[in-house]
Amino acid sequence: MIVKTDKSKLFVSFRGTYFLSPTMIVKLNRIFSGTAILLVLMQAAVAQTFPGYNNSNYAGIYGVFSNPASAAGYRYKWDVNIIGADVNVGNTYVSGPKSLLFNRPDSFVRNRDYFLDEGANRKQMGWEMAEIVLPSVLYAIDEKQSVSFVWRMRSSSSGGNITTPIANFFGVDFPNPGYVNKNLSIPQAGVSSHIWHELGFSYARTIKETYSGRWKAGVTLKLLSGVAAGYASVKDANFRLNSSSNATITSGTLYYGYNKELDDWQSPAQKNLQLFQNNGIGADIGVIYEYRPDNGGFGASENSDADDYKFRIGASITDIGRIKYNRSPTNTNLSLVKDNVVPKDIQYRSKESLQQYARRLNNYFTPLGTDSTFNMMLPTALNLMGDYNIDNRFFISAHAVIALTAGNRDVSKTYALTQFNITPRYETYLFGAYMPFTINRNGQADVGAGIRIGPLLIGSSTIFTNLFQKHVDRANAFVALRLNSSMFERGEGGGGLFKKRNRQLDCPVVNNY
């Protein structure tokens, strides 16, 4: 779906409504305006990053993102990321023809340039995730332990939790004349967005080896630097549309906030992406078990390959933590109870600043006050992984991401997109091919592909889905450029820390006395 960017404020607009920029969460016309529920968020609540590749034996620093234990026993002495990026965006309500990617019309017309799922019997949701992986390095201290430094800039947005009739009220010719003289309610709905830097320091090691197995564990401690954060949530709202220009709100509270830096957002946007402001602490922790029957009952063999296992399973909890922000002085929670509400009066206006819009809403409704700070939680998730080695070139893996902070108690958070992925893959040290099959909590299924040639990785978890669908409502793409020690060493398999194992002998380590 084509969007238009206001570079001065990092807004993305669709039919005049703004999405996904750091400041989008305070565009409260999502709740009140004609296109308020078009939750097309450019950047996914965090889903699985670099899908299909993150469980690879050659993932290196990219495996650390989903489970820090994966770095223990890495096949090469070092692994350096030059640059990488992953973008995942989707929603359940709005779709558009693929032609918009190449030919954007001057104005968008419903049922021509975009389509709404007006008859769905489900809650409508939107999400985004984007990250840029900046220079990072993994270093294998020895065959059992590794350390890593990771620098990422990340964005996560989540929104929705509204019924389809409410989405239609706001999304179809707002205020939808079909709802005149009808009572409507929103128990709870909201949107939140977060952009932050992440400096991670990881340690992983083999903690136990048996005749047929190996246990590995790892932890990542993160220094977080917040760039932009905001949220808006409506609770217990009941209202009635008396006419196209008049409504009555009988109950409801609006909770909203954004960090004070957004009041002074600079252009170009890069000026705002500062490290070591709004600092916080985060962590990932993980464990992996590898079943290695080829050890033949003699224990660990000398020079074992990193992929010399029949299967492995792993679990990790990622993105534990939060960042504390100072709230803009103009922010305050609002009681929405009011007679004679004119819907057009509370829409966001073109070229209106955040402060101007917030002050106008504060004057229109009844301020309730709020704290001067707020905490934006990271999208904490439980990751479960299984990987089966077919013949040391062909593998099949399964990966589940389960959101742990998707409840309704804390409105100032983003949350992970719960999903399940199965990926068959073919790998050698110079080449890899991946075909991820993914289904998310909304029942959306995707088929993608990825390819690795030497230092370059490129792929998408939705490429085949997008190619064969007439209308698109979600998309993913990723790319990475990285180097490892094998690319600078001679020898079979590129050399490196772990040499090729002689399967015929399969000899245990011999100690000389």
XYZ file of C-alpha atoms in Angstrom:
513
model
C 0.000 0.000 0.000
C 1.438 3.343 -1.010
C 1.838 5.975 1.660
C 2.992 9.572 1.664
C 5.598 10.761 4.140
C 5.720 14.149 5.830
C 9.472 14.240 6.372
C 9.294 17.072 8.855
C 7.471 14.939 11.387
C 8.049 11.367 10.191
C 4.328 10.947 9.552
C 2.920 8.496 7.085
C -0.450 9.507 5.693
C -3.248 7.512 4.110
C -6.361 9.380 2.966
C -5.274 12.321 5.094
C -4.852 10.304 8.277
C -1.411 9.856 9.818
C 0.156 6.549 10.744
C 3.253 4.972 12.102
C 5.529 7.876 12.700
C 6.788 8.227 16.263
C 4.003 10.719 16.794
C 1.178 8.754 15.241
C -0.083 7.496 18.567
C -1.294 10.925 19.499
C -3.200 11.365 16.273
C -6.340 10.662 18.213
C -8.468 10.997 15.139
C -7.867 7.267 14.877
C -10.533 7.019 17.518
C -12.836 9.752 16.271
C -12.225 10.508 12.598
C -13.434 8.956 9.373
C -10.266 6.966 8.829
C -9.400 6.505 12.444
C -9.379 2.736 12.429
C -7.207 2.230 9.373
C -4.416 0.730 11.414
C -1.852 0.494 8.661
C 1.349 0.647 10.676
C 4.505 0.780 8.596
C 6.987 -0.639 11.020
C 5.098 -5.160 13.191
C 4.543 -5.313 16.602
C 7.610 -7.376 16.949
C 7.241 -10.635 15.146
C 10.016 -13.069 14.360
C 12.932 -11.131 12.890
C 14.806 -12.486 9.863
C 12.318 -15.396 9.700
C 13.631 -18.736 8.469
C 17.222 -17.598 8.823
C 17.403 -16.882 12.544
C 17.555 -20.625 13.377
C 20.244 -21.342 10.794
C 23.613 -22.807 11.799
C 25.143 -19.953 9.827
C 23.043 -17.189 11.411
C 25.877 -16.018 13.650
C 25.034 -12.687 15.226
C 21.471 -12.905 13.829
C 20.760 -16.030 15.870
C 21.521 -14.107 19.071
C 18.450 -11.891 18.556
C 15.968 -14.710 19.175
C 18.099 -16.859 21.518
C 21.473 -15.711 22.940
C 22.446 -19.348 23.655
C 22.813 -19.965 19.905
C 26.228 -18.280 19.919
C 27.826 -21.000 22.070
C 29.857 -23.418 19.939
C 29.596 -21.213 16.860
C 31.407 -22.724 13.868
C 33.667 -19.723 13.130
C 36.061 -17.657 15.189
C 34.226 -14.411 14.533
C 31.157 -13.052 12.781
C 30.717 -9.365 11.909
C 27.540 -7.683 10.749
C 28.044 -4.729 8.408
C 24.389 -3.715 8.034
C 21.013 -5.423 8.148
C 17.339 -4.474 8.068
C 14.014 -6.201 8.644
C 10.574 -4.611 8.133
C 7.281 -6.297 8.961
C 3.905 -4.551 8.634
C 0.340 -5.699 8.542
C -3.268 -5.283 9.579
C -6.538 -7.172 9.328
C -8.885 -4.435 8.075
C -7.370 -2.559 5.117
C -5.903 -4.001 1.917
C -4.816 -2.500 -1.360
C -4.026 -3.641 -4.891
C -0.364 -4.285 -5.663
C -0.552 -1.729 -8.461
C -0.365 1.000 -5.819
C 3.268 0.101 -5.306
C 4.055 1.460 -8.753
C 1.317 4.006 -9.434
C -0.066 6.058 -6.556
C -3.220 8.027 -7.366
C -3.624 11.661 -6.307
C -6.515 10.662 -4.060
C -7.624 7.339 -2.626
C -11.079 6.005 -3.437
C -12.583 3.204 -1.383
C -13.214 -0.026 -3.300
C -10.848 1.125 -6.001
C -7.566 2.081 -4.353
C -8.161 0.383 -1.008
C -10.604 -2.128 0.417
C -12.062 -2.608 3.891
C -12.985 -5.952 5.415
C -16.423 -4.679 6.404
C -18.026 -8.078 7.011
C -15.402 -9.746 9.184
C -16.491 -11.422 12.415
C -13.362 -10.654 14.461
C -11.421 -7.964 16.245
C -9.456 -5.721 13.898
C -5.743 -5.302 14.559
C -2.691 -3.529 13.132
C 1.011 -3.998 13.810
C 4.495 -3.091 12.690
C 8.090 -3.970 13.372
C 11.230 -2.560 11.856
C 14.859 -2.781 12.823
C 18.203 -1.760 11.463
C 21.112 -3.900 12.617
C 24.159 -1.659 12.804
C 27.808 -2.828 13.109
C 27.843 -5.813 15.486
C 30.252 -8.644 16.240
C 30.268 -12.199 17.640
C 33.580 -13.627 18.888
C 34.117 -17.290 19.811
C 36.482 -17.399 22.776
C 36.844 -21.152 22.377
C 34.724 -24.165 21.387
C 32.428 -23.676 24.375
C 31.910 -19.958 24.875
C 31.286 -16.816 22.872
C 30.702 -13.133 23.453
C 28.744 -10.689 21.269
C 28.148 -6.985 20.903
C 24.969 -5.962 19.089
C 23.777 -2.511 18.060
C 20.224 -2.278 16.751
C 17.761 0.516 16.146
C 14.239 -0.800 16.524
C 10.641 0.236 16.107
C 7.528 -1.532 17.334
C 3.886 -0.507 16.964
C 0.651 -2.205 17.977
C -2.952 -1.192 17.650
C -6.576 -2.200 17.350
C -8.670 -4.545 19.472
C -11.887 -3.145 18.000
C -14.880 -4.959 16.600
C -15.619 -4.748 12.890
C -18.808 -2.640 13.375
C -16.772 -0.023 15.265
C -14.116 -0.135 12.548
C -16.825 0.422 9.948
C -18.275 3.339 11.907
C -14.968 5.177 11.746
C -13.628 3.771 8.484
C -16.618 4.051 6.132
C -17.686 7.631 5.311
C -17.079 8.858 8.845
C -19.287 9.404 10.629
C -20.956 6.414 9.008
C -24.580 7.483 8.307
C -25.702 3.886 8.737
C -25.147 4.279 12.474
C -27.371 7.327 13.046
C -29.564 6.852 16.157
C -27.642 3.759 17.210
C -25.771 3.213 20.468
C -22.157 2.114 20.148
C -19.488 1.119 22.659
C -15.737 0.597 22.827
C -14.752 -1.452 25.910
C -11.058 -0.868 25.183
C -9.049 0.002 22.088
C -5.728 1.656 21.571
C -2.549 2.125 19.641
C 1.076 2.537 20.739
C 4.405 3.059 19.029
C 8.027 2.987 20.169
C 11.434 3.700 18.597
C 14.645 2.996 20.478
C 18.341 2.162 20.244
C 19.604 -1.093 21.726
C 23.234 -1.820 22.667
C 23.461 -5.485 23.674
C 26.295 -7.416 25.318
C 25.884 -11.219 25.179
C 27.642 -14.164 26.731
C 26.919 -17.786 25.753
C 28.551 -21.065 26.702
C 28.104 -24.809 26.777
C 27.058 -25.574 30.346
C 26.846 -29.376 30.166
C 27.928 -32.167 27.804
C 26.898 -35.814 27.974
C 27.616 -38.814 25.750
C 24.727 -37.879 23.460
C 23.788 -34.318 24.189
C 24.839 -30.779 24.893
C 23.212 -27.975 26.879
C 23.929 -24.345 26.007
C 22.809 -21.135 27.742
C 23.157 -17.459 27.005
C 22.152 -14.032 28.250
C 22.084 -10.586 26.663
C 22.105 -7.409 28.742
C 20.929 -4.306 26.905
C 21.437 -0.606 27.324
C 18.329 1.024 25.869
C 18.102 4.579 24.538
C 14.601 5.824 23.829
C 13.993 8.021 20.792
C 10.205 8.322 20.553
C 7.257 6.735 22.290
C 3.552 7.341 22.566
C 0.210 5.705 23.143
C -3.516 6.415 23.051
C -6.222 4.204 24.549
C -9.966 4.559 24.988
C -11.699 2.621 27.753
C -15.393 2.067 28.532
C -16.645 4.483 25.873
C -20.363 4.597 25.032
C -21.709 7.025 22.470
C -24.588 7.718 20.099
C -24.558 9.367 16.678
C -27.571 11.684 16.623
C -26.844 12.960 13.118
C -23.892 13.276 10.782
C -22.827 16.427 12.636
C -23.841 15.661 16.208
C -23.017 12.927 18.721
C -23.361 12.290 22.427
C -20.697 10.522 24.478
C -22.195 9.186 27.713
C -19.076 7.539 29.164
C -15.438 6.892 28.402
C -11.886 7.891 29.217
C -9.022 8.669 26.877
C -5.510 7.862 28.104
C -2.722 9.267 25.972
C 0.864 10.396 26.165
C 4.063 10.923 24.243
C 7.605 11.851 25.218
C 8.450 15.536 25.476
C 11.142 15.341 22.768
C 8.391 15.041 20.147
C 7.313 18.609 20.854
C 10.687 19.732 19.488
C 11.111 17.179 16.700
C 13.774 18.362 14.270
C 14.194 18.058 10.536
C 15.782 16.055 9.037
C 14.676 13.200 11.257
C 18.214 11.841 11.705
C 18.954 14.703 14.113
C 16.583 13.131 16.634
C 18.101 9.650 16.672
C 20.403 10.230 19.609
C 22.039 7.610 21.790
C 22.101 7.746 25.598
C 18.888 9.660 26.175
C 15.829 8.246 27.980
C 18.004 5.333 29.127
C 16.712 1.966 30.256
C 17.875 -1.593 30.867
C 16.714 -4.734 29.042
C 17.637 -8.393 28.759
C 17.233 -11.617 26.769
C 17.878 -15.075 28.217
C 17.861 -18.461 26.511
C 18.792 -22.134 26.629
C 19.306 -24.768 23.896
C 19.618 -28.563 24.053
C 21.287 -30.468 21.182
C 20.875 -34.227 20.751
C 24.133 -35.621 19.282
C 23.879 -39.408 18.840
C 26.893 -39.515 16.476
C 29.198 -39.193 19.444
C 28.849 -42.958 19.619
C 28.739 -43.120 23.369
C 32.313 -41.878 23.746
C 31.503 -38.309 24.747
C 32.454 -35.186 22.853
C 34.525 -35.866 19.754
C 37.456 -33.753 18.716
C 36.682 -30.948 16.249
C 32.897 -31.536 16.199
C 31.005 -29.459 13.663
C 28.608 -26.822 14.928
C 25.753 -28.592 13.089
C 26.667 -32.112 14.254
C 23.351 -32.798 15.972
C 20.270 -34.783 15.040
C 17.869 -32.310 16.547
C 17.918 -29.393 18.924
C 15.292 -27.542 20.941
C 15.473 -24.147 22.573
C 13.564 -21.623 24.628
C 14.194 -17.975 25.329
C 12.519 -14.874 26.693
C 13.412 -11.754 24.748
C 12.867 -8.032 25.237
C 12.539 -7.973 28.996
C 12.585 -4.351 30.135
C 11.173 -0.873 29.736
C 12.180 2.730 29.122
C 11.038 5.654 31.261
C 10.039 8.843 29.442
C 9.166 12.370 30.530
C 5.703 13.151 29.249
C 4.958 16.251 27.165
C 3.514 18.980 29.434
C 0.457 19.210 27.174
C -0.565 15.589 27.834
C -3.437 14.773 30.168
C -5.975 11.983 30.418
C -9.439 13.095 29.355
C -13.016 12.339 30.305
C -14.863 11.994 27.005
C -18.341 12.542 28.449
C -19.907 15.365 26.419
C -23.112 16.377 24.655
C -23.274 17.902 21.178
C -19.974 16.540 19.962
C -19.194 17.582 16.386
C -17.056 14.755 14.939
C -15.234 17.008 12.488
C -14.130 19.294 15.344
C -11.913 16.649 16.910
C -10.154 15.429 13.807
C -6.470 16.137 13.364
C -5.950 19.101 11.054
C -3.361 19.359 8.337
C -0.088 21.014 9.468
C -1.267 21.080 13.081
C 1.532 20.485 15.598
C 1.311 17.906 18.337
C 1.071 20.574 20.991
C -1.716 22.386 19.133
C -3.743 19.218 18.669
C -3.284 18.115 22.282
C -4.306 21.531 23.608
C -7.365 21.606 21.383
C -8.502 18.204 22.647
C -7.801 19.228 26.232
C -10.084 22.233 25.765
C -12.788 20.214 24.038
C -13.032 17.475 26.689
C -12.524 17.428 30.473
C -8.908 17.015 31.650
C -8.325 14.458 34.404
C -4.604 14.924 34.917
C -1.839 12.332 34.683
C 1.703 11.553 35.834
C 4.626 13.545 34.471
C 6.381 10.341 33.329
C 5.392 7.047 31.749
C 7.101 3.709 31.117
C 7.073 2.135 27.675
C 7.503 -1.606 27.985
C 9.412 -3.617 25.408
C 7.486 -6.263 23.410
C 8.457 -9.166 25.672
C 8.033 -12.590 24.047
C 8.598 -16.283 24.697
C 10.453 -17.971 21.823
C 10.264 -21.759 21.364
C 12.464 -23.414 18.750
C 12.992 -26.899 17.308
C 15.418 -27.859 14.533
C 15.866 -31.252 12.836
C 19.013 -32.176 10.889
C 18.100 -34.369 7.898
C 21.527 -34.886 6.329
C 23.793 -31.948 7.323
C 22.603 -29.954 4.313
C 18.831 -30.188 4.606
C 17.144 -29.062 7.824
C 13.650 -28.248 8.982
C 12.973 -25.897 11.887
C 9.949 -24.691 13.825
C 9.751 -21.425 15.751
C 6.937 -20.000 17.885
C 6.809 -16.399 19.135
C 4.334 -15.935 21.988
C 3.532 -12.420 23.217
C 3.868 -12.049 26.991
C 2.732 -8.415 27.375
C -0.411 -8.390 25.244
C -2.801 -7.883 28.161
C -4.972 -4.815 28.684
C -3.734 -3.607 32.067
C -0.906 -1.382 30.833
C -1.762 0.854 27.872
C 1.772 2.271 27.499
C 3.384 -0.689 25.788
C 3.819 -2.390 22.465
C 3.519 -6.145 22.208
C 4.807 -8.964 20.071
C 2.752 -10.586 17.328
C 2.132 -14.196 18.342
C 2.958 -16.473 15.421
C 4.251 -19.909 14.430
C 6.778 -20.624 11.695
C 8.056 -23.786 9.953
C 11.073 -23.462 7.658
C 12.724 -26.136 5.523
C 16.219 -25.038 4.475
C 19.268 -26.105 2.504
C 22.679 -24.890 3.694
C 26.346 -25.032 2.885
C 28.963 -22.579 4.079
C 28.668 -20.455 0.915
C 24.969 -20.869 0.115
C 21.650 -21.178 1.891
C 18.023 -21.349 0.763
C 15.037 -20.934 3.099
C 11.273 -21.241 2.679
C 9.387 -20.051 5.802
C 5.727 -20.961 6.293
C 4.105 -18.665 8.885
C 0.713 -18.329 10.549
C -0.067 -15.565 13.049
C -2.598 -15.128 15.836
C -5.077 -13.523 13.408
C -5.173 -16.658 11.235
C -3.167 -15.067 8.424
C -0.869 -17.559 6.677
C 2.162 -16.678 4.573
C 4.794 -18.399 2.440
C 8.149 -16.719 1.943
C 11.669 -17.310 0.707
C 15.211 -16.303 1.564
C 18.605 -16.830 -0.001
C 22.140 -16.476 1.340
C 25.084 -16.175 -1.035
C 28.390 -15.632 0.730
C 28.061 -12.481 2.837
C 24.667 -11.399 1.431
C 21.260 -12.435 2.772
C 17.977 -11.307 1.228
C 14.434 -12.535 1.681
C 10.808 -12.056 2.654
C 8.456 -14.184 4.741
C 5.476 -13.023 2.632
C 6.858 -12.857 -0.911
C 4.861 -15.764 -2.380
C 1.717 -14.738 -0.503
C 2.014 -11.192 -1.840
C 2.733 -12.363 -5.386
C -0.373 -14.514 -5.597
C -2.816 -12.332 -3.667
C -4.828 -9.748 -5.543
C -4.971 -7.401 -2.541
C -2.200 -7.033 0.036
C -2.684 -6.289 3.742
C 0.730 -7.332 5.134
C 4.319 -7.617 3.994
C 7.816 -8.451 5.188
C 11.312 -8.001 3.767
C 14.818 -8.405 5.158
C 18.399 -7.991 3.974
C 21.797 -8.350 5.627
C 25.463 -8.009 4.755
C 27.893 -9.775 7.078
C 31.326 -11.364 7.186
C 32.855 -14.253 9.130
C 36.321 -15.690 9.572
C 35.769 -18.486 7.022
C 35.758 -15.924 4.249
C 39.393 -15.114 4.979
C 40.782 -18.605 5.586
C 41.697 -21.477 3.341
C 40.676 -25.051 3.795
C 37.690 -27.301 3.301
C 34.469 -25.598 4.268
C 36.278 -22.293 4.471
C 38.346 -23.319 7.494
C 37.364 -21.534 10.654
C 37.348 -22.570 14.281
C 35.596 -25.906 13.684
C 37.141 -28.177 11.029
C 35.290 -30.827 9.073
C 34.677 -33.907 11.144
C 35.805 -37.373 10.009
C 32.617 -39.391 10.346
C 34.266 -42.726 9.651
C 36.515 -42.595 12.668
C 34.286 -40.632 15.038
C 37.045 -40.892 17.611
C 36.834 -39.501 21.119
C 39.424 -37.051 22.347
C 42.655 -38.848 23.287
C 44.590 -37.533 26.244
C 48.355 -38.059 26.228
C 49.979 -38.876 29.525
